[in-house]
CSV table of C-alpha atoms and ligand atoms in Angstrom, one decimal:
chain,number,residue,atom,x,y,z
A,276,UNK,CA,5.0,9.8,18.0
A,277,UNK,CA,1.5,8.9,19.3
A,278,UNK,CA,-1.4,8.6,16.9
A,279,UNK,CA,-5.0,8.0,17.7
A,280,UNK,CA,-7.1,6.5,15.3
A,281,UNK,CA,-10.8,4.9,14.7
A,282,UNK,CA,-12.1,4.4,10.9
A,283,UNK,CA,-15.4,6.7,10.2
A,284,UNK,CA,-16.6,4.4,7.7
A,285,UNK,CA,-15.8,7.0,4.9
A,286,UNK,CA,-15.3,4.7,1.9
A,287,UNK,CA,-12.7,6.9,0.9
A,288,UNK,CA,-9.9,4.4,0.7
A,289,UNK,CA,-11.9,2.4,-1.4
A,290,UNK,CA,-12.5,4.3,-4.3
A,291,UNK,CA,-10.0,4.8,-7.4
A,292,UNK,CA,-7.8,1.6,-6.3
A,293,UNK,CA,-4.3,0.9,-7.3
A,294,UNK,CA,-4.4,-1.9,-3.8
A,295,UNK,CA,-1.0,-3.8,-3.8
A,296,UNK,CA,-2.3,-7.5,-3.8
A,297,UNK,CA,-0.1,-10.3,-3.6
A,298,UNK,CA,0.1,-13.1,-6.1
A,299,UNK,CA,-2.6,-15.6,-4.3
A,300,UNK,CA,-4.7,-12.1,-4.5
A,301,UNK,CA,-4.3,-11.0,-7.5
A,302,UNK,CA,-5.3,-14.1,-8.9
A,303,UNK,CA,-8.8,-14.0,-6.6
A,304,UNK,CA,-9.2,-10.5,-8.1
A,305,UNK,CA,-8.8,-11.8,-11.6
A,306,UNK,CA,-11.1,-14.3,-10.9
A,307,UNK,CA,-13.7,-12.0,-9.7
A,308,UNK,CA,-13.8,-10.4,-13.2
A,309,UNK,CA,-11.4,-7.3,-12.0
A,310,UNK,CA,-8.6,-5.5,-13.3
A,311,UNK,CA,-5.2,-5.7,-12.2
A,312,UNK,CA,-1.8,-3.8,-13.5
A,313,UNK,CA,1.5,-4.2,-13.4
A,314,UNK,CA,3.6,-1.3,-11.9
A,315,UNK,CA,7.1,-1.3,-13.2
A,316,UNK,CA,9.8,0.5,-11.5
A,317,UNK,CA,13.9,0.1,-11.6
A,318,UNK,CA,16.8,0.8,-9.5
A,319,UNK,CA,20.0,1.5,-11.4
A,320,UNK,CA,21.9,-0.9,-9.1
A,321,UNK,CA,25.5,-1.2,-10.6
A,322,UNK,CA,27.2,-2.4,-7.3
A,323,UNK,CA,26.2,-4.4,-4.0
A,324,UNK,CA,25.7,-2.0,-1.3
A,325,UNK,CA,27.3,-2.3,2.1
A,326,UNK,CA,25.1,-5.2,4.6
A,327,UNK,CA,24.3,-2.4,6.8
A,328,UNK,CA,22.4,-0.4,4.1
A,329,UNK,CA,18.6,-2.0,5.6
A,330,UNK,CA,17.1,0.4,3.1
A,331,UNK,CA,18.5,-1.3,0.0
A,332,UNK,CA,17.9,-4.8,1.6
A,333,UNK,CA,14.3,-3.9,2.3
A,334,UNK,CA,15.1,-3.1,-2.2
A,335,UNK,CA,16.7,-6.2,-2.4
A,336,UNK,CA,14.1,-8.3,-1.0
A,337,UNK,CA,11.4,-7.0,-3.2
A,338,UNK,CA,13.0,-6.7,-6.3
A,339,UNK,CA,14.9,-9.2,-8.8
A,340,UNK,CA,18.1,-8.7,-10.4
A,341,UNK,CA,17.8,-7.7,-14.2
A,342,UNK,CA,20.8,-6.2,-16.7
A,343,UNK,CA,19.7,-2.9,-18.8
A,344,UNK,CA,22.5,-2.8,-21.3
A,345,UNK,CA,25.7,-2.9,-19.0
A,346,UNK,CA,24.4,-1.7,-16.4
A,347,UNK,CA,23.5,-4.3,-13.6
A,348,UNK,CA,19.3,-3.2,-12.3
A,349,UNK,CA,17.0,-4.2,-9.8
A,350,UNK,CA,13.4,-4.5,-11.1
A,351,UNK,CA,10.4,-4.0,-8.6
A,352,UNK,CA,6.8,-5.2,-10.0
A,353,UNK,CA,4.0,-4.3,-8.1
A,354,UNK,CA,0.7,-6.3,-8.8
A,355,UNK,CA,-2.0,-3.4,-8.2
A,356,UNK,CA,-6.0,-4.0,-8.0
A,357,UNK,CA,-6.9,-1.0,-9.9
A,358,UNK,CA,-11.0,-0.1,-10.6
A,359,UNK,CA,-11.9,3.8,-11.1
A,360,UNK,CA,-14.7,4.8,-8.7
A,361,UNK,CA,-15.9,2.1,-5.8
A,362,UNK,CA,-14.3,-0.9,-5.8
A,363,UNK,CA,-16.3,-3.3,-7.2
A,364,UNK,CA,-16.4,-4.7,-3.2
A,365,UNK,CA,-17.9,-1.9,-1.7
A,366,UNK,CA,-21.7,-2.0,-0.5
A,367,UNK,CA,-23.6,1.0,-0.6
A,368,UNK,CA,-23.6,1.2,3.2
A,369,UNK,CA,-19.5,1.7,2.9
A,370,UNK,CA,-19.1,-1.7,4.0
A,371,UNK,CA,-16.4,-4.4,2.1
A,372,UNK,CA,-18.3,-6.9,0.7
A,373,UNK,CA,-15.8,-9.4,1.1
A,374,UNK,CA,-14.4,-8.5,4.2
A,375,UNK,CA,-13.3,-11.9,5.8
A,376,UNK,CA,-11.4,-12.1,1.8
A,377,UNK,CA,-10.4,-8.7,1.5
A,378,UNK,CA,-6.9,-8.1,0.6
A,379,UNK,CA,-3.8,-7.4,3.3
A,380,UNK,CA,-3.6,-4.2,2.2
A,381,UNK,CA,-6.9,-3.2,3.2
A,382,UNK,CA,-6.6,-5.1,6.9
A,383,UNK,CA,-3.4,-3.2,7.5
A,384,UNK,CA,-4.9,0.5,6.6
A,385,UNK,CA,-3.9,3.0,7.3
A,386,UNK,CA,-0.4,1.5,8.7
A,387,UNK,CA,2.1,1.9,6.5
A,388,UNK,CA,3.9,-1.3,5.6
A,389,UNK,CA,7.3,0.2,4.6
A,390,UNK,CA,9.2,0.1,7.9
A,391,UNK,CA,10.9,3.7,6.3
A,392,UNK,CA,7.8,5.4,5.5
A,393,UNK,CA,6.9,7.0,8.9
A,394,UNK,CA,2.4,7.0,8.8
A,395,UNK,CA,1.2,10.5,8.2
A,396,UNK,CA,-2.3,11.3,8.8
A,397,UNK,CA,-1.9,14.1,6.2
A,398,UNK,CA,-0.9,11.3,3.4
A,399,UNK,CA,-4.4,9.3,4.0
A,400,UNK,CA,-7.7,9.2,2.6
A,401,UNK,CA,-8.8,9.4,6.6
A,402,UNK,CA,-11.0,12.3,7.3
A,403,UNK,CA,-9.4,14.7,10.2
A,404,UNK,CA,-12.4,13.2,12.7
A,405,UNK,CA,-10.5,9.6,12.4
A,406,UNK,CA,-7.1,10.9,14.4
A,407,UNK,CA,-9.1,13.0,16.9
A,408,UNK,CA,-7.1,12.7,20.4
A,409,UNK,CA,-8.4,9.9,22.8
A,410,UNK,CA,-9.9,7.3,20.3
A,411,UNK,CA,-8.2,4.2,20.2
A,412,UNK,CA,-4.5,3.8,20.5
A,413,UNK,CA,-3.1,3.0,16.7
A,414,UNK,CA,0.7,4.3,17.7
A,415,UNK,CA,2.6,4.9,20.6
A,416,UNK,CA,6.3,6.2,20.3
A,417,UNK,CA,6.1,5.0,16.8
A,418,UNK,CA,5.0,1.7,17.5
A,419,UNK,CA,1.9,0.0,16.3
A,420,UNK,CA,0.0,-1.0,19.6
A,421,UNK,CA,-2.2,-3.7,17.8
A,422,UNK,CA,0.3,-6.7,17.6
A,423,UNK,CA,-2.4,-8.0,14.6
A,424,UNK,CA,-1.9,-5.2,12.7
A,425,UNK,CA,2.0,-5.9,13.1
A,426,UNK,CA,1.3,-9.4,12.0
A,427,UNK,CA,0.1,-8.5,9.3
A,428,UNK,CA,2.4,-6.3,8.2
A,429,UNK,CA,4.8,-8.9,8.2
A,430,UNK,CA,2.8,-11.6,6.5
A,431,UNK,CA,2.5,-8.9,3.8
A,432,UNK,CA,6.2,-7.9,3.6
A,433,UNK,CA,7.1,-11.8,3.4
A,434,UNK,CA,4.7,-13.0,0.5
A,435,UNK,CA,6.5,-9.7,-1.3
A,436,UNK,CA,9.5,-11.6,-1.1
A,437,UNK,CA,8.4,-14.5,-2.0
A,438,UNK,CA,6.3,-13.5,-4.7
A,439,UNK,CA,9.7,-11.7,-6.3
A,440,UNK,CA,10.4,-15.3,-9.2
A,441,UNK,CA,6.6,-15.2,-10.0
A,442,UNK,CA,6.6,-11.7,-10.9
A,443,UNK,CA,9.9,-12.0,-13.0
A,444,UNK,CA,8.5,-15.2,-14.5
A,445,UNK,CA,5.2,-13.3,-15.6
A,446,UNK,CA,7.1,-10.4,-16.8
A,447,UNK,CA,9.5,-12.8,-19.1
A,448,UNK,CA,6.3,-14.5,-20.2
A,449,UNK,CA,4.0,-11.3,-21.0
A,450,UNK,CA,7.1,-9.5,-22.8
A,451,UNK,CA,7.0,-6.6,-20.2
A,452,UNK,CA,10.4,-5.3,-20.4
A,453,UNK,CA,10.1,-1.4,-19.3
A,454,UNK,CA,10.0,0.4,-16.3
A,455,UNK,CA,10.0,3.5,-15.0
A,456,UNK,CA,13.3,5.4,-12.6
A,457,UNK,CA,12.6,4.0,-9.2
A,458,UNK,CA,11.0,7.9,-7.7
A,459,UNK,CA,10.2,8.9,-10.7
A,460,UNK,CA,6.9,6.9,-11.0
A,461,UNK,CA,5.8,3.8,-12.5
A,462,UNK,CA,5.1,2.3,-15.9
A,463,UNK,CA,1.4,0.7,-15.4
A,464,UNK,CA,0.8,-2.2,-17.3
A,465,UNK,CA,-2.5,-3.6,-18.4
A,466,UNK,CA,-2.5,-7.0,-20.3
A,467,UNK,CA,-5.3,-8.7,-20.5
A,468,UNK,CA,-7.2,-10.5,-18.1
A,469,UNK,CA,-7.3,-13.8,-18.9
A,470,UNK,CA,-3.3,-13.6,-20.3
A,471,UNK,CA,-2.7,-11.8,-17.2
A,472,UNK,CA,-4.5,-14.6,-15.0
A,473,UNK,CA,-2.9,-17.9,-16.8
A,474,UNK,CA,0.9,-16.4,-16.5
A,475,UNK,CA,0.1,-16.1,-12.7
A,476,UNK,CA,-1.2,-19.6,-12.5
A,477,UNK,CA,1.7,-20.8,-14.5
A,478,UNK,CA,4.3,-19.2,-12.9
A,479,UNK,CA,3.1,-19.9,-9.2
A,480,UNK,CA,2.5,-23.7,-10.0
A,481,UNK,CA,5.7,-24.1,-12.5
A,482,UNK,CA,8.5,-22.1,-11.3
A,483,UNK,CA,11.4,-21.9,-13.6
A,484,UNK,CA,14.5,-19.9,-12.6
A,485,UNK,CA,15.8,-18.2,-15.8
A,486,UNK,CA,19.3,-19.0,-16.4
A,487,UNK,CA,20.3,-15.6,-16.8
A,488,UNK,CA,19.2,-12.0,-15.7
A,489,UNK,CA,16.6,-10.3,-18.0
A,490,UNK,CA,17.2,-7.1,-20.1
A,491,UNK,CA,15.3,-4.3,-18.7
A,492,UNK,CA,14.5,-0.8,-20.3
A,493,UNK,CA,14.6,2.4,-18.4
A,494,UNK,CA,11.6,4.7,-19.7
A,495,UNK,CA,11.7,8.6,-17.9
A,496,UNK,CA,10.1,11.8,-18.9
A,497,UNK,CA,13.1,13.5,-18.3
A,498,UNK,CA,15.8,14.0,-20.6
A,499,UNK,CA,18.7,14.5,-18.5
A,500,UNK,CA,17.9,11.3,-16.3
A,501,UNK,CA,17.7,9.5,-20.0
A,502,UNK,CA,21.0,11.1,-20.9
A,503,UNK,CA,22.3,9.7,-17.2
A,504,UNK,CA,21.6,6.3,-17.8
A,505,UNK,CA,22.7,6.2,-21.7
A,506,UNK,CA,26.2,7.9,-20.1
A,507,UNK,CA,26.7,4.7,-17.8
A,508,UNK,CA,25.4,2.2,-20.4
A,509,UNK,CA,21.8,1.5,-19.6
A,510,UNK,CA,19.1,1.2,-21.8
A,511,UNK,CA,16.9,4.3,-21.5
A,512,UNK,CA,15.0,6.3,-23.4
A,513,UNK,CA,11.9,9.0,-23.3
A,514,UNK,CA,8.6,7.4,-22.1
A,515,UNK,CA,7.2,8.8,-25.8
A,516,UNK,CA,9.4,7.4,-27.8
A,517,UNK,CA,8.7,3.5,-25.9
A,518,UNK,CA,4.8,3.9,-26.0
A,519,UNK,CA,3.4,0.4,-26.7
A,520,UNK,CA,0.0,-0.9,-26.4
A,521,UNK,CA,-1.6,-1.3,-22.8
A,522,UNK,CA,1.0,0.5,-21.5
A,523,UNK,CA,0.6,3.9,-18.9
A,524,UNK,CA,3.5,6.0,-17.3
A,525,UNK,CA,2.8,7.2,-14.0
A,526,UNK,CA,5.0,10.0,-13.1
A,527,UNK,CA,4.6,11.0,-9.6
A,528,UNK,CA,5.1,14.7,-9.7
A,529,UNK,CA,5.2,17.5,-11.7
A,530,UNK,CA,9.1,17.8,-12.0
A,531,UNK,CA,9.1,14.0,-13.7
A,532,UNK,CA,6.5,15.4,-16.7
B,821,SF4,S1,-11.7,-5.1,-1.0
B,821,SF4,FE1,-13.1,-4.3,0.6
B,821,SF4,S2,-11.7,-3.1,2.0
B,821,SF4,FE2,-10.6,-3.5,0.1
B,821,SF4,S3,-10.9,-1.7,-1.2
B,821,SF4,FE3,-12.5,-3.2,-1.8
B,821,SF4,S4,-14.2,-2.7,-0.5
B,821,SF4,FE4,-12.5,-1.7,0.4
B,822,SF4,S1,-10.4,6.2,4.5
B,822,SF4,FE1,-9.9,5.8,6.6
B,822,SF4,S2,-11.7,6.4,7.8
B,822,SF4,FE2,-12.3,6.2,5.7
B,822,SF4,S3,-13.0,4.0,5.5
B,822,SF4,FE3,-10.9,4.1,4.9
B,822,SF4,S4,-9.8,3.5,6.8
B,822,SF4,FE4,-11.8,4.2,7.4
């Protein structure tokens, strides 16, 4: 697949954030006086799958091993800048106010950075006049054609992994404990900043390896993926019936509600 692709300038991807930032970034955006979550998502994981399985590596790698009642999971914690409207970087001239700063995320755009998530124009915030035919190269035969952009996609899928013990140790010290089923959504949670902020700094500059995995919770809006999970000894139970304070579920379509 070829894609041609030159940014217009829109603004669009900056507005209504949930930006995936990385520990070291999520702290700078705490800092800075902005919000950040904590998406929540788990993969019932109740055996090792085979080495050749690179999509449940690429899991693997970003995820940490926890135990929901008997049944063995795999937690994913995503550290998300979220802001309603423009983020708080944006200039009125649609320009990033803290561009030489700005996060990974925002360099790579609109790449994707899951190598199994093929880039769709249709899926961006990108106006149609971005992909018009004969602007710059962005992919050729499916490849990105700016090695930098490559880079960086890299550099963002390593600090992932390496980020995976300072989310865990953040969760264990912030009680978060629930998650949504992995493609069902997210459970979005919002401590507070300056709890938030201190567990990060702890965590990154004190690592302790718990001694064993954590107990999870499974929260769903659907009843027969609750009575699933029960049936092969998780904890699960109806996102209603967990609702706790600072706490959002994100459901990503209709058929989760
Ligand atoms: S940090 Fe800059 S590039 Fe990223 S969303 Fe904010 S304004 Fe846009
Ligand atoms: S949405 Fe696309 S075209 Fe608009 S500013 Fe962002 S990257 Fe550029």
């Amino acid at each position: 697949m070829d894609i041609d692709f030159a940014c217009t300038m829109c603004g669009k991807c900056c507005h209504d954030l949930r930006l995936p930032l990385t520990v070291s970034e999520a702290i700078a955006w705490l800092e800075h006086g902005d919000e950040v979550q904590l998406l929540c998502e788990a993969l019932p994981w109740p055996e090792e799958p085979a080495e050749d399985n690179l999509q449940a590596a690429q899991k693997r790698r970003r995820s940490f091993a926890a135990m929901s009642g008997s049944l063995p999971a795999r937690i994913v914690v995503i550290l998300a800048g979220t802001h309603p409207g423009p983020c708080p970087n944006l200039s009125d001239d649609m320009r990033c106010g803290i561009y030489e700063q700005r996060p990974l995320v925002c360099r790579i755009y609109p790449a994707e950075i899951n190598p199994f998530i093929a880039l769709t124009p249709a899926h961006k915030a990108c106006p149609p006049d971005a992909w018009t035919p004969g602007l710059p190269p962005l992919l050729r035969a499916g490849k990105l054609v700016d090695a930098g952009v490559a880079q960086l996609i890299q550099q963002s899928r390593d600090a992932d992994e390496k980020d995976v013990p300072i989310k865990q140790q953040v969760c264990a010290a912030m009680g978060i404990d629930q998650a949504a089923v992995s493609n069902e959504g997210f459970v979005a949670y919002s401590p507070d900043r300056a709890d938030l902020l201190a567990a990060l700094r702890q965590a990154s500059n004190e690592p302790s390896i718990p001694a064993m995995p954590p107990t999870w919770h499974f929260v769903s809006k659907r009843r027969t993926t609750v009575d699933v999970l029960v049936s092969v000894g998780a904890l699960s139970s109806l996102v209603d019936a967990n609702s706790a304070p600072r706490f959002e579920y994100l459901g990503f379509s209709v058929e989760s509600e």
